[in-house]
Short mmCIF file of C-alpha atoms in Angstrom, two decimals:
data_model
loop_
_atom_site.label_atom_id
_atom_site.label_comp_id
_atom_site.label_asym_id
_atom_site.label_seq_id
_atom_site.Cartn_x
_atom_site.Cartn_y
_atom_site.Cartn_z
CA MET F 38 -65.46 20.18 -70.90
CA SER F 39 -68.60 19.11 -72.74
CA LYS F 40 -69.02 15.39 -73.35
CA VAL F 41 -71.33 13.27 -75.49
CA ILE F 42 -73.21 10.87 -73.25
CA LEU F 43 -75.40 7.94 -74.28
CA VAL F 44 -78.04 7.11 -71.68
CA THR F 45 -80.00 3.94 -72.34
CA GLY F 46 -83.63 3.87 -71.32
CA SER F 47 -83.70 7.64 -71.07
CA SER F 48 -87.00 8.72 -72.60
CA ARG F 49 -88.74 8.75 -69.21
CA GLY F 50 -88.24 8.19 -65.50
CA LEU F 51 -84.75 8.24 -64.03
CA GLY F 52 -83.15 8.22 -67.49
CA ALA F 53 -85.01 11.39 -68.51
CA THR F 54 -83.92 13.08 -65.30
CA ILE F 55 -80.32 12.06 -66.01
CA VAL F 56 -80.30 13.51 -69.55
CA LYS F 57 -81.95 16.75 -68.42
CA THR F 58 -79.31 17.18 -65.73
CA LEU F 59 -76.50 16.42 -68.19
CA VAL F 60 -77.74 19.00 -70.71
CA GLU F 61 -78.05 21.57 -67.89
CA GLN F 62 -74.34 20.90 -67.31
CA SER F 63 -73.58 21.62 -71.01
CA HIS F 64 -73.23 18.02 -72.21
CA LYS F 65 -74.73 16.50 -75.37
CA VAL F 66 -76.95 13.46 -74.92
CA ILE F 67 -78.13 10.47 -76.88
CA ILE F 68 -81.58 9.52 -75.64
CA ASN F 69 -82.17 5.80 -76.14
CA TYR F 70 -85.69 4.42 -76.08
CA CYS F 71 -87.31 1.15 -77.04
CA HIS F 72 -91.06 1.85 -77.19
CA SER F 73 -91.51 5.41 -75.86
CA GLU F 74 -90.88 7.32 -79.09
CA GLN F 75 -93.17 10.25 -78.31
CA ALA F 76 -91.64 10.75 -74.87
CA ALA F 77 -88.15 10.65 -76.42
CA GLN F 78 -89.07 13.17 -79.14
CA ASP F 79 -90.71 15.46 -76.57
CA LEU F 80 -87.52 15.32 -74.52
CA VAL F 81 -85.39 16.24 -77.55
CA ALA F 82 -87.73 19.18 -78.23
CA GLU F 83 -87.38 20.30 -74.60
CA LEU F 84 -83.58 19.97 -74.55
CA GLY F 85 -82.94 21.27 -78.08
CA SER F 86 -81.83 19.35 -81.14
CA ASP F 87 -78.30 20.78 -80.81
CA ASN F 88 -78.00 19.09 -77.42
CA ALA F 89 -79.92 15.85 -77.86
CA ILE F 90 -80.85 13.14 -80.32
CA ALA F 91 -83.30 10.28 -79.76
CA ILE F 92 -82.43 6.84 -81.10
CA GLN F 93 -84.67 3.79 -80.94
CA ALA F 94 -82.95 0.53 -80.06
CA ASP F 95 -83.84 -2.56 -78.11
CA VAL F 96 -80.63 -2.81 -76.11
CA THR F 97 -81.14 -6.53 -75.56
CA GLN F 98 -80.45 -6.95 -79.30
CA ARG F 99 -76.78 -6.54 -80.22
CA GLU F 100 -77.40 -5.57 -83.85
CA ALA F 101 -79.76 -2.77 -82.74
CA VAL F 102 -77.15 -1.57 -80.23
CA ASP F 103 -74.41 -1.48 -82.88
CA LYS F 104 -76.66 0.62 -85.14
CA MET F 105 -77.45 2.98 -82.25
CA ILE F 106 -73.74 3.45 -81.45
CA THR F 107 -72.99 4.09 -85.14
CA GLN F 108 -75.85 6.58 -85.49
CA GLY F 109 -74.97 8.45 -82.29
CA THR F 110 -71.30 8.60 -83.24
CA LYS F 111 -72.13 9.86 -86.73
CA HIS F 112 -74.39 12.58 -85.28
CA PHE F 113 -72.06 13.91 -82.56
CA GLY F 114 -68.64 12.73 -83.81
CA GLN F 115 -67.94 10.45 -80.86
CA ILE F 116 -69.41 9.09 -77.65
CA ASP F 117 -67.50 9.84 -74.44
CA VAL F 118 -69.64 8.22 -71.78
CA VAL F 119 -72.25 5.46 -71.64
CA VAL F 120 -74.83 5.22 -68.87
CA ASN F 121 -76.43 1.76 -68.85
CA ASN F 122 -79.80 2.65 -67.37
CA ALA F 123 -82.33 0.62 -69.39
CA LEU F 124 -84.47 -1.89 -67.54
CA VAL F 125 -87.36 -4.04 -68.63
CA ASP F 126 -90.68 -2.33 -67.94
CA PHE F 127 -91.63 -2.74 -64.34
CA LYS F 128 -94.72 -1.34 -62.70
CA PHE F 129 -94.99 -1.46 -58.93
CA ASP F 130 -98.40 -2.92 -58.23
CA PRO F 131 -98.22 -5.47 -55.42
CA THR F 132 -101.83 -6.55 -55.96
CA ALA F 133 -101.15 -7.46 -59.60
CA GLN F 134 -97.82 -9.19 -59.00
CA GLN F 135 -97.68 -12.94 -59.36
CA SER F 136 -96.67 -15.06 -56.42
CA PHE F 137 -93.41 -16.96 -56.71
CA THR F 138 -95.23 -20.20 -57.53
CA GLU F 139 -96.93 -18.51 -60.50
CA LEU F 140 -93.73 -17.07 -61.97
CA THR F 141 -91.99 -18.72 -64.90
CA TRP F 142 -88.33 -18.79 -65.81
CA GLU F 143 -89.22 -16.49 -68.73
CA ASP F 144 -90.28 -13.84 -66.20
CA TYR F 145 -86.82 -13.98 -64.65
CA GLN F 146 -85.06 -14.25 -68.02
CA GLN F 147 -86.76 -11.05 -69.16
CA GLN F 148 -85.36 -9.20 -66.15
CA ILE F 149 -81.89 -10.71 -66.63
CA ASP F 150 -81.88 -9.77 -70.32
CA GLY F 151 -83.15 -6.27 -69.59
CA THR F 152 -80.54 -5.63 -66.93
CA LEU F 153 -77.43 -7.67 -67.68
CA LYS F 154 -77.63 -8.49 -71.38
CA ALA F 155 -78.50 -4.90 -72.26
CA ALA F 156 -75.52 -3.51 -70.34
CA PHE F 157 -73.28 -6.22 -71.82
CA ASN F 158 -74.36 -5.40 -75.40
CA VAL F 159 -73.93 -1.64 -75.03
CA THR F 160 -70.60 -1.93 -73.23
CA GLN F 161 -69.20 -4.44 -75.70
CA SER F 162 -70.31 -2.28 -78.62
CA ILE F 163 -68.76 0.98 -77.32
CA VAL F 164 -65.47 -0.39 -75.95
CA PRO F 165 -63.67 -0.47 -79.35
CA GLN F 166 -64.36 3.28 -79.74
CA PHE F 167 -63.09 3.95 -76.23
CA LYS F 168 -59.97 1.83 -76.75
CA GLU F 169 -59.18 3.58 -80.04
CA ARG F 170 -59.31 6.99 -78.32
CA LYS F 171 -57.77 5.60 -75.11
CA GLN F 172 -60.57 7.13 -73.06
CA GLY F 173 -64.21 6.68 -72.21
CA SER F 174 -66.40 6.01 -69.21
CA ILE F 175 -69.09 3.43 -68.51
CA ILE F 176 -71.63 3.82 -65.73
CA SER F 177 -74.10 1.00 -65.06
CA ILE F 178 -77.19 1.54 -62.97
CA GLY F 179 -78.85 -1.57 -61.59
CA THR F 180 -81.82 -2.47 -59.49
CA ASN F 181 -82.28 -4.07 -56.14
CA LEU F 182 -85.28 -6.08 -57.32
CA TYR F 183 -83.10 -9.19 -57.35
CA GLN F 184 -82.23 -8.68 -53.70
CA ASN F 185 -85.65 -7.38 -52.67
CA PRO F 186 -88.18 -8.70 -55.20
CA VAL F 187 -91.61 -7.17 -55.04
CA VAL F 188 -93.48 -10.45 -54.98
CA PRO F 189 -96.23 -11.12 -52.46
CA TYR F 190 -95.40 -14.43 -50.76
#
């Protein structure tokens, strides 16, 4: 049975691979992006506008998330599954990484907001729809950067 699936942070990387796989399996997808509009629109063109819609939202901002949920629901009729995949931009470059003594709390806060606050906002926004229909699924993808930070000590 075809489902409508919102994947946050899905205009590129792992998120793009997830939405491509879902459409191959006959699902409809909502491609969320924050800054990568062109990549998101290219992905919609590749997948077909009957199967995918791109919606810009900074998932760390609750009001933006609520608008995204409303827009996605209006477009497809409902959302069946949410995949919390969005993370703050991270580029692996050990030579450019700051050492621990150079990091600020804001560096950590950005990662916390991008991982936890984003998933919290999206989950809290979609749960009323899931409760009303008495069904829905939430999948959250995290990172091991907290356990294994890429910081040269």
